[in-house]
Short mmCIF file of the N, C-alpha and C atoms (twelve columns), coordinates in Angstrom:
data_MODEL
# 
_entry.id   MODEL 
# 
loop_
_atom_site.group_PDB 
_atom_site.id 
_atom_site.type_symbol 
_atom_site.label_atom_id 
_atom_site.label_alt_id 
_atom_site.label_comp_id 
_atom_site.label_asym_id 
_atom_site.label_seq_id 
_atom_site.Cartn_x 
_atom_site.Cartn_y 
_atom_site.Cartn_z 
_atom_site.pdbx_PDB_model_num 
ATOM 1   N N  . MET A 1  -2.446  -14.932 2.714  1 
ATOM 2   C CA . MET A 1  -1.739  -14.115 1.743  1 
ATOM 3   C C  . MET A 1  -0.288  -13.968 2.191  1 
ATOM 4   N N  . LEU A 2  0.593   -14.273 1.275  1 
ATOM 5   C CA . LEU A 2  2.023   -14.183 1.530  1 
ATOM 6   C C  . LEU A 2  2.387   -12.777 2.010  1 
ATOM 7   N N  . ASN A 3  3.247   -12.700 3.005  1 
ATOM 8   C CA . ASN A 3  3.789   -11.445 3.550  1 
ATOM 9   C C  . ASN A 3  2.868   -10.708 4.517  1 
ATOM 10  N N  . LEU A 4  1.602   -11.079 4.592  1 
ATOM 11  C CA . LEU A 4  0.644   -10.305 5.378  1 
ATOM 12  C C  . LEU A 4  0.225   -11.066 6.628  1 
ATOM 13  N N  . GLY A 5  0.472   -10.446 7.772  1 
ATOM 14  C CA . GLY A 5  0.109   -11.052 9.036  1 
ATOM 15  C C  . GLY A 5  -1.298  -10.673 9.461  1 
ATOM 16  N N  . PRO A 6  -1.676  -11.083 10.666 1 
ATOM 17  C CA . PRO A 6  -3.035  -10.843 11.154 1 
ATOM 18  C C  . PRO A 6  -3.438  -9.360  11.174 1 
ATOM 19  N N  . LYS A 7  -2.548  -8.486  11.629 1 
ATOM 20  C CA . LYS A 7  -2.886  -7.054  11.673 1 
ATOM 21  C C  . LYS A 7  -3.109  -6.504  10.272 1 
ATOM 22  N N  . SER A 8  -2.216  -6.853  9.368  1 
ATOM 23  C CA . SER A 8  -2.349  -6.376  7.990  1 
ATOM 24  C C  . SER A 8  -3.651  -6.851  7.374  1 
ATOM 25  N N  . LYS A 9  -4.026  -8.070  7.648  1 
ATOM 26  C CA . LYS A 9  -5.271  -8.612  7.100  1 
ATOM 27  C C  . LYS A 9  -6.488  -7.870  7.667  1 
ATOM 28  N N  . VAL A 10 -6.431  -7.492  8.932  1 
ATOM 29  C CA . VAL A 10 -7.523  -6.713  9.527  1 
ATOM 30  C C  . VAL A 10 -7.597  -5.343  8.858  1 
ATOM 31  N N  . TRP A 11 -6.440  -4.707  8.661  1 
ATOM 32  C CA . TRP A 11 -6.418  -3.399  8.012  1 
ATOM 33  C C  . TRP A 11 -7.012  -3.484  6.607  1 
ATOM 34  N N  . LEU A 12 -6.656  -4.551  5.883  1 
ATOM 35  C CA . LEU A 12 -7.207  -4.728  4.537  1 
ATOM 36  C C  . LEU A 12 -8.712  -4.962  4.586  1 
ATOM 37  N N  . ALA A 13 -9.149  -5.771  5.532  1 
ATOM 38  C CA . ALA A 13 -10.586 -6.030  5.674  1 
ATOM 39  C C  . ALA A 13 -11.340 -4.730  5.962  1 
ATOM 40  N N  . ASN A 14 -10.724 -3.847  6.728  1 
ATOM 41  C CA . ASN A 14 -11.355 -2.568  7.051  1 
ATOM 42  C C  . ASN A 14 -11.586 -1.690  5.832  1 
ATOM 43  N N  . ILE A 15 -10.829 -1.945  4.763  1 
ATOM 44  C CA . ILE A 15 -11.039 -1.176  3.534  1 
ATOM 45  C C  . ILE A 15 -11.669 -2.047  2.439  1 
ATOM 46  N N  . GLY A 16 -12.208 -3.191  2.849  1 
ATOM 47  C CA . GLY A 16 -12.990 -4.011  1.929  1 
ATOM 48  C C  . GLY A 16 -12.230 -5.048  1.133  1 
ATOM 49  N N  . ILE A 17 -11.010 -5.361  1.543  1 
ATOM 50  C CA . ILE A 17 -10.213 -6.370  0.849  1 
ATOM 51  C C  . ILE A 17 -10.083 -7.587  1.758  1 
ATOM 52  N N  . HIS A 18 -10.640 -8.713  1.298  1 
ATOM 53  C CA . HIS A 18 -10.666 -9.918  2.126  1 
ATOM 54  C C  . HIS A 18 -9.930  -11.096 1.502  1 
ATOM 55  N N  . THR A 19 -9.660  -11.028 0.209  1 
ATOM 56  C CA . THR A 19 -9.040  -12.161 -0.481 1 
ATOM 57  C C  . THR A 19 -7.857  -11.688 -1.326 1 
ATOM 58  N N  . LEU A 20 -7.017  -12.640 -1.691 1 
ATOM 59  C CA . LEU A 20 -5.893  -12.330 -2.564 1 
ATOM 60  C C  . LEU A 20 -6.404  -11.832 -3.914 1 
ATOM 61  N N  . GLN A 21 -7.456  -12.402 -4.397 1 
ATOM 62  C CA . GLN A 21 -8.033  -11.966 -5.675 1 
ATOM 63  C C  . GLN A 21 -8.461  -10.498 -5.604 1 
ATOM 64  N N  . GLU A 22 -9.090  -10.097 -4.500 1 
ATOM 65  C CA . GLU A 22 -9.485  -8.697  -4.329 1 
ATOM 66  C C  . GLU A 22 -8.253  -7.794  -4.285 1 
ATOM 67  N N  . LEU A 23 -7.218  -8.250  -3.573 1 
ATOM 68  C CA . LEU A 23 -5.981  -7.468  -3.489 1 
ATOM 69  C C  . LEU A 23 -5.344  -7.336  -4.864 1 
ATOM 70  N N  . ARG A 24 -5.302  -8.418  -5.609 1 
ATOM 71  C CA . ARG A 24 -4.686  -8.383  -6.940 1 
ATOM 72  C C  . ARG A 24 -5.443  -7.487  -7.918 1 
ATOM 73  N N  . SER A 25 -6.713  -7.257  -7.653 1 
ATOM 74  C CA . SER A 25 -7.506  -6.414  -8.560 1 
ATOM 75  C C  . SER A 25 -7.309  -4.927  -8.293 1 
ATOM 76  N N  . LYS A 26 -6.522  -4.608  -7.284 1 
ATOM 77  C CA . LYS A 26 -6.323  -3.209  -6.881 1 
ATOM 78  C C  . LYS A 26 -4.867  -2.794  -7.087 1 
ATOM 79  N N  . ASP A 27 -4.659  -1.500  -7.180 1 
ATOM 80  C CA . ASP A 27 -3.308  -0.953  -7.224 1 
ATOM 81  C C  . ASP A 27 -2.723  -0.960  -5.812 1 
ATOM 82  N N  . ALA A 28 -1.557  -1.559  -5.649 1 
ATOM 83  C CA . ALA A 28 -0.952  -1.697  -4.316 1 
ATOM 84  C C  . ALA A 28 -0.682  -0.344  -3.661 1 
ATOM 85  N N  . VAL A 29 -0.275  0.638   -4.438 1 
ATOM 86  C CA . VAL A 29 -0.009  1.968   -3.869 1 
ATOM 87  C C  . VAL A 29 -1.300  2.576   -3.334 1 
ATOM 88  N N  . ALA A 30 -2.380  2.429   -4.085 1 
ATOM 89  C CA . ALA A 30 -3.675  2.954   -3.633 1 
ATOM 90  C C  . ALA A 30 -4.146  2.237   -2.375 1 
ATOM 91  N N  . VAL A 31 -3.954  0.926   -2.326 1 
ATOM 92  C CA . VAL A 31 -4.343  0.155   -1.138 1 
ATOM 93  C C  . VAL A 31 -3.520  0.604   0.057  1 
ATOM 94  N N  . TYR A 32 -2.210  0.725   -0.130 1 
ATOM 95  C CA . TYR A 32 -1.336  1.183   0.955  1 
ATOM 96  C C  . TYR A 32 -1.787  2.557   1.449  1 
ATOM 97  N N  . TRP A 33 -2.080  3.455   0.523  1 
ATOM 98  C CA . TRP A 33 -2.480  4.815   0.893  1 
ATOM 99  C C  . TRP A 33 -3.775  4.804   1.699  1 
ATOM 100 N N  . GLN A 34 -4.728  3.946   1.310  1 
ATOM 101 C CA . GLN A 34 -5.979  3.836   2.071  1 
ATOM 102 C C  . GLN A 34 -5.707  3.347   3.487  1 
ATOM 103 N N  . VAL A 35 -4.878  2.334   3.618  1 
ATOM 104 C CA . VAL A 35 -4.539  1.818   4.950  1 
ATOM 105 C C  . VAL A 35 -3.814  2.896   5.749  1 
ATOM 106 N N  . LYS A 36 -2.888  3.585   5.111  1 
ATOM 107 C CA . LYS A 36 -2.093  4.625   5.783  1 
ATOM 108 C C  . LYS A 36 -2.989  5.738   6.338  1 
ATOM 109 N N  . GLN A 37 -4.079  6.039   5.659  1 
ATOM 110 C CA . GLN A 37 -5.010  7.059   6.151  1 
ATOM 111 C C  . GLN A 37 -5.671  6.621   7.454  1 
ATOM 112 N N  . GLN A 38 -5.895  5.326   7.606  1 
ATOM 113 C CA . GLN A 38 -6.524  4.804   8.820  1 
ATOM 114 C C  . GLN A 38 -5.502  4.407   9.888  1 
ATOM 115 N N  . GLN A 39 -4.312  4.049   9.444  1 
ATOM 116 C CA . GLN A 39 -3.246  3.590   10.345 1 
ATOM 117 C C  . GLN A 39 -1.978  4.403   10.055 1 
ATOM 118 N N  . PRO A 40 -1.908  5.644   10.516 1 
ATOM 119 C CA . PRO A 40 -0.787  6.528   10.152 1 
ATOM 120 C C  . PRO A 40 0.604   5.984   10.500 1 
ATOM 121 N N  . ALA A 41 0.700   5.116   11.470 1 
ATOM 122 C CA . ALA A 41 2.009   4.613   11.876 1 
ATOM 123 C C  . ALA A 41 2.508   3.445   11.024 1 
ATOM 124 N N  . VAL A 42 1.691   2.989   10.068 1 
ATOM 125 C CA . VAL A 42 2.089   1.852   9.249  1 
ATOM 126 C C  . VAL A 42 3.357   2.210   8.458  1 
ATOM 127 N N  . SER A 43 4.255   1.248   8.320  1 
ATOM 128 C CA . SER A 43 5.531   1.522   7.650  1 
ATOM 129 C C  . SER A 43 5.459   1.219   6.160  1 
ATOM 130 N N  . ILE A 44 6.465   1.691   5.454  1 
ATOM 131 C CA . ILE A 44 6.569   1.471   4.019  1 
ATOM 132 C C  . ILE A 44 6.685   -0.018  3.693  1 
ATOM 133 N N  . ASN A 45 7.117   -0.807  4.662  1 
ATOM 134 C CA . ASN A 45 7.225   -2.245  4.424  1 
ATOM 135 C C  . ASN A 45 5.876   -2.866  4.065  1 
ATOM 136 N N  . LEU A 46 4.776   -2.260  4.521  1 
ATOM 137 C CA . LEU A 46 3.467   -2.779  4.138  1 
ATOM 138 C C  . LEU A 46 3.266   -2.659  2.632  1 
ATOM 139 N N  . LEU A 47 3.709   -1.571  2.050  1 
ATOM 140 C CA . LEU A 47 3.587   -1.422  0.597  1 
ATOM 141 C C  . LEU A 47 4.336   -2.544  -0.114 1 
ATOM 142 N N  . TYR A 48 5.553   -2.813  0.320  1 
ATOM 143 C CA . TYR A 48 6.330   -3.889  -0.294 1 
ATOM 144 C C  . TYR A 48 5.650   -5.242  -0.073 1 
ATOM 145 N N  . ALA A 49 5.069   -5.417  1.102  1 
ATOM 146 C CA . ALA A 49 4.367   -6.672  1.404  1 
ATOM 147 C C  . ALA A 49 3.133   -6.844  0.512  1 
ATOM 148 N N  . LEU A 50 2.419   -5.755  0.265  1 
ATOM 149 C CA . LEU A 50 1.243   -5.823  -0.599 1 
ATOM 150 C C  . LEU A 50 1.622   -6.218  -2.022 1 
ATOM 151 N N  . VAL A 51 2.657   -5.578  -2.549 1 
ATOM 152 C CA . VAL A 51 3.115   -5.919  -3.903 1 
ATOM 153 C C  . VAL A 51 3.606   -7.358  -3.931 1 
ATOM 154 N N  . GLY A 52 4.360   -7.752  -2.907 1 
ATOM 155 C CA . GLY A 52 4.841   -9.130  -2.837 1 
ATOM 156 C C  . GLY A 52 3.700   -10.131 -2.797 1 
ATOM 157 N N  . ALA A 53 2.663   -9.824  -2.047 1 
ATOM 158 C CA . ALA A 53 1.495   -10.704 -1.979 1 
ATOM 159 C C  . ALA A 53 0.842   -10.810 -3.353 1 
ATOM 160 N N  . GLN A 54 0.723   -9.685  -4.041 1 
ATOM 161 C CA . GLN A 54 0.127   -9.697  -5.375 1 
ATOM 162 C C  . GLN A 54 0.941   -10.549 -6.352 1 
ATOM 163 N N  . LEU A 55 2.261   -10.491 -6.225 1 
ATOM 164 C CA . LEU A 55 3.148   -11.193 -7.146 1 
ATOM 165 C C  . LEU A 55 3.533   -12.597 -6.687 1 
ATOM 166 N N  . GLY A 56 3.270   -12.888 -5.410 1 
ATOM 167 C CA . GLY A 56 3.651   -14.186 -4.859 1 
ATOM 168 C C  . GLY A 56 5.134   -14.305 -4.544 1 
ATOM 169 N N  . VAL A 57 5.746   -13.176 -4.158 1 
ATOM 170 C CA . VAL A 57 7.166   -13.166 -3.799 1 
ATOM 171 C C  . VAL A 57 7.345   -12.522 -2.425 1 
ATOM 172 N N  . HIS A 58 8.486   -12.771 -1.808 1 
ATOM 173 C CA . HIS A 58 8.789   -12.188 -0.501 1 
ATOM 174 C C  . HIS A 58 8.928   -10.675 -0.637 1 
ATOM 175 N N  . TRP A 59 8.478   -9.941  0.375  1 
ATOM 176 C CA . TRP A 59 8.476   -8.484  0.320  1 
ATOM 177 C C  . TRP A 59 9.873   -7.892  0.180  1 
ATOM 178 N N  . ILE A 60 10.878  -8.555  0.706  1 
ATOM 179 C CA . ILE A 60 12.244  -8.026  0.596  1 
ATOM 180 C C  . ILE A 60 12.682  -7.989  -0.868 1 
ATOM 181 N N  . ARG A 61 12.276  -8.985  -1.622 1 
ATOM 182 C CA . ARG A 61 12.606  -9.000  -3.060 1 
ATOM 183 C C  . ARG A 61 11.970  -7.800  -3.768 1 
ATOM 184 N N  . VAL A 62 10.747  -7.492  -3.401 1 
ATOM 185 C CA . VAL A 62 10.066  -6.328  -3.979 1 
ATOM 186 C C  . VAL A 62 10.813  -5.056  -3.600 1 
ATOM 187 N N  . ALA A 63 11.173  -4.932  -2.340 1 
ATOM 188 C CA . ALA A 63 11.875  -3.738  -1.869 1 
ATOM 189 C C  . ALA A 63 13.186  -3.550  -2.635 1 
ATOM 190 N N  . GLN A 64 13.849  -4.635  -2.960 1 
ATOM 191 C CA . GLN A 64 15.125  -4.543  -3.665 1 
ATOM 192 C C  . GLN A 64 14.961  -4.184  -5.138 1 
ATOM 193 N N  . THR A 65 13.882  -4.653  -5.757 1 
ATOM 194 C CA . THR A 65 13.754  -4.494  -7.206 1 
ATOM 195 C C  . THR A 65 12.821  -3.371  -7.647 1 
ATOM 196 N N  . GLN A 66 11.848  -3.014  -6.826 1 
ATOM 197 C CA . GLN A 66 10.842  -2.031  -7.251 1 
ATOM 198 C C  . GLN A 66 10.743  -0.822  -6.332 1 
ATOM 199 N N  . LYS A 67 11.662  -0.703  -5.401 1 
ATOM 200 C CA . LYS A 67 11.581  0.321   -4.371 1 
ATOM 201 C C  . LYS A 67 11.443  1.734   -4.942 1 
ATOM 202 N N  . THR A 68 12.294  2.102   -5.865 1 
ATOM 203 C CA . THR A 68 12.274  3.466   -6.395 1 
ATOM 204 C C  . THR A 68 10.953  3.777   -7.074 1 
ATOM 205 N N  . GLU A 69 10.490  2.887   -7.932 1 
ATOM 206 C CA . GLU A 69 9.222   3.103   -8.626 1 
ATOM 207 C C  . GLU A 69 8.068   3.270   -7.639 1 
ATOM 208 N N  . LEU A 70 8.016   2.404   -6.642 1 
ATOM 209 C CA . LEU A 70 6.932   2.464   -5.666 1 
ATOM 210 C C  . LEU A 70 6.983   3.748   -4.844 1 
ATOM 211 N N  . LEU A 71 8.175   4.167   -4.468 1 
ATOM 212 C CA . LEU A 71 8.296   5.405   -3.690 1 
ATOM 213 C C  . LEU A 71 7.898   6.627   -4.508 1 
ATOM 214 N N  . ILE A 72 8.220   6.633   -5.782 1 
ATOM 215 C CA . ILE A 72 7.812   7.735   -6.646 1 
ATOM 216 C C  . ILE A 72 6.290   7.774   -6.758 1 
ATOM 217 N N  . ARG A 73 5.682   6.624   -6.966 1 
ATOM 218 C CA . ARG A 73 4.219   6.565   -7.077 1 
ATOM 219 C C  . ARG A 73 3.550   6.966   -5.761 1 
ATOM 220 N N  . LEU A 74 4.142   6.577   -4.642 1 
ATOM 221 C CA . LEU A 74 3.590   6.943   -3.340 1 
ATOM 222 C C  . LEU A 74 3.671   8.446   -3.125 1 
ATOM 223 N N  . GLU A 75 4.774   9.047   -3.512 1 
ATOM 224 C CA . GLU A 75 4.916   10.498  -3.377 1 
ATOM 225 C C  . GLU A 75 3.883   11.215  -4.245 1 
ATOM 226 N N  . ALA A 76 3.606   10.693  -5.427 1 
ATOM 227 C CA . ALA A 76 2.578   11.279  -6.284 1 
ATOM 228 C C  . ALA A 76 1.210   11.192  -5.616 1 
ATOM 229 N N  . ALA A 77 0.923   10.080  -4.969 1 
ATOM 230 C CA . ALA A 77 -0.353  9.934   -4.252 1 
ATOM 231 C C  . ALA A 77 -0.447  10.937  -3.104 1 
ATOM 232 N N  . ARG A 78 0.652   11.134  -2.401 1 
ATOM 233 C CA . ARG A 78 0.669   12.129  -1.310 1 
ATOM 234 C C  . ARG A 78 0.395   13.527  -1.847 1 
ATOM 235 N N  . GLU A 79 1.058   13.881  -2.936 1 
ATOM 236 C CA . GLU A 79 0.877   15.204  -3.530 1 
ATOM 237 C C  . GLU A 79 -0.558  15.403  -4.005 1 
ATOM 238 N N  . LEU A 80 -1.130  14.391  -4.638 1 
ATOM 239 C CA . LEU A 80 -2.503  14.479  -5.108 1 
ATOM 240 C C  . LEU A 80 -3.469  14.669  -3.944 1 
ATOM 241 N N  . THR A 81 -3.267  13.922  -2.880 1 
ATOM 242 C CA . THR A 81 -4.113  14.048  -1.694 1 
ATOM 243 C C  . THR A 81 -4.009  15.459  -1.111 1 
ATOM 244 N N  . LYS A 82 -2.787  15.983  -1.061 1 
ATOM 245 C CA . LYS A 82 -2.578  17.342  -0.546 1 
ATOM 246 C C  . LYS A 82 -3.279  18.364  -1.426 1 
ATOM 247 N N  . MET A 83 -3.184  18.214  -2.751 1 
ATOM 248 C CA . MET A 83 -3.823  19.156  -3.658 1 
ATOM 249 C C  . MET A 83 -5.338  19.140  -3.497 1 
ATOM 250 N N  . VAL A 84 -5.904  17.963  -3.360 1 
ATOM 251 C CA . VAL A 84 -7.360  17.838  -3.173 1 
ATOM 252 C C  . VAL A 84 -7.776  18.478  -1.857 1 
ATOM 253 N N  . ALA A 85 -7.010  18.214  -0.804 1 
ATOM 254 C CA . ALA A 85 -7.321  18.808  0.506  1 
ATOM 255 C C  . ALA A 85 -7.235  20.323  0.449  1 
ATOM 256 N N  . ASP A 86 -6.223  20.838  -0.242 1 
ATOM 257 C CA . ASP A 86 -6.070  22.283  -0.380 1 
ATOM 258 C C  . ASP A 86 -7.239  22.897  -1.137 1 
ATOM 259 N N  . GLN A 87 -7.736  22.202  -2.165 1 
ATOM 260 C CA . GLN A 87 -8.877  22.707  -2.927 1 
ATOM 261 C C  . GLN A 87 -10.149 22.693  -2.088 1 
ATOM 262 N N  . ASP A 88 -10.282 21.669  -1.250 1 
ATOM 263 C CA . ASP A 88 -11.464 21.567  -0.398 1 
ATOM 264 C C  . ASP A 88 -11.514 22.684  0.635  1 
ATOM 265 N N  . THR A 89 -10.362 23.189  1.041  1 
ATOM 266 C CA . THR A 89 -10.330 24.243  2.059  1 
ATOM 267 C C  . THR A 89 -10.326 25.631  1.444  1 
ATOM 268 N N  . ALA A 90 -10.159 25.705  0.136  1 
ATOM 269 C CA . ALA A 90 -10.100 27.031  -0.534 1 
ATOM 270 C C  . ALA A 90 -11.487 27.595  -0.761 1 
# 
């Protein structure tokens, strides 16, 4: 898969993604968020790499053209996770 090295592929396998077809069938932000829960130190570049792999383009191109949209969606995922966690503890 374009943009994804051995570590990234292991992280994806850990959440049940083994092929490009499986990756393409998922939302990249959701996949990134799942990996981030298991690998807290993972950088935002993984999100760009995931989208790039799905589209067949280099991750830098994704970062340049879709960065704002992806960051907004990621922040929404963070907020949703926080709200769910807060409800679970209430």
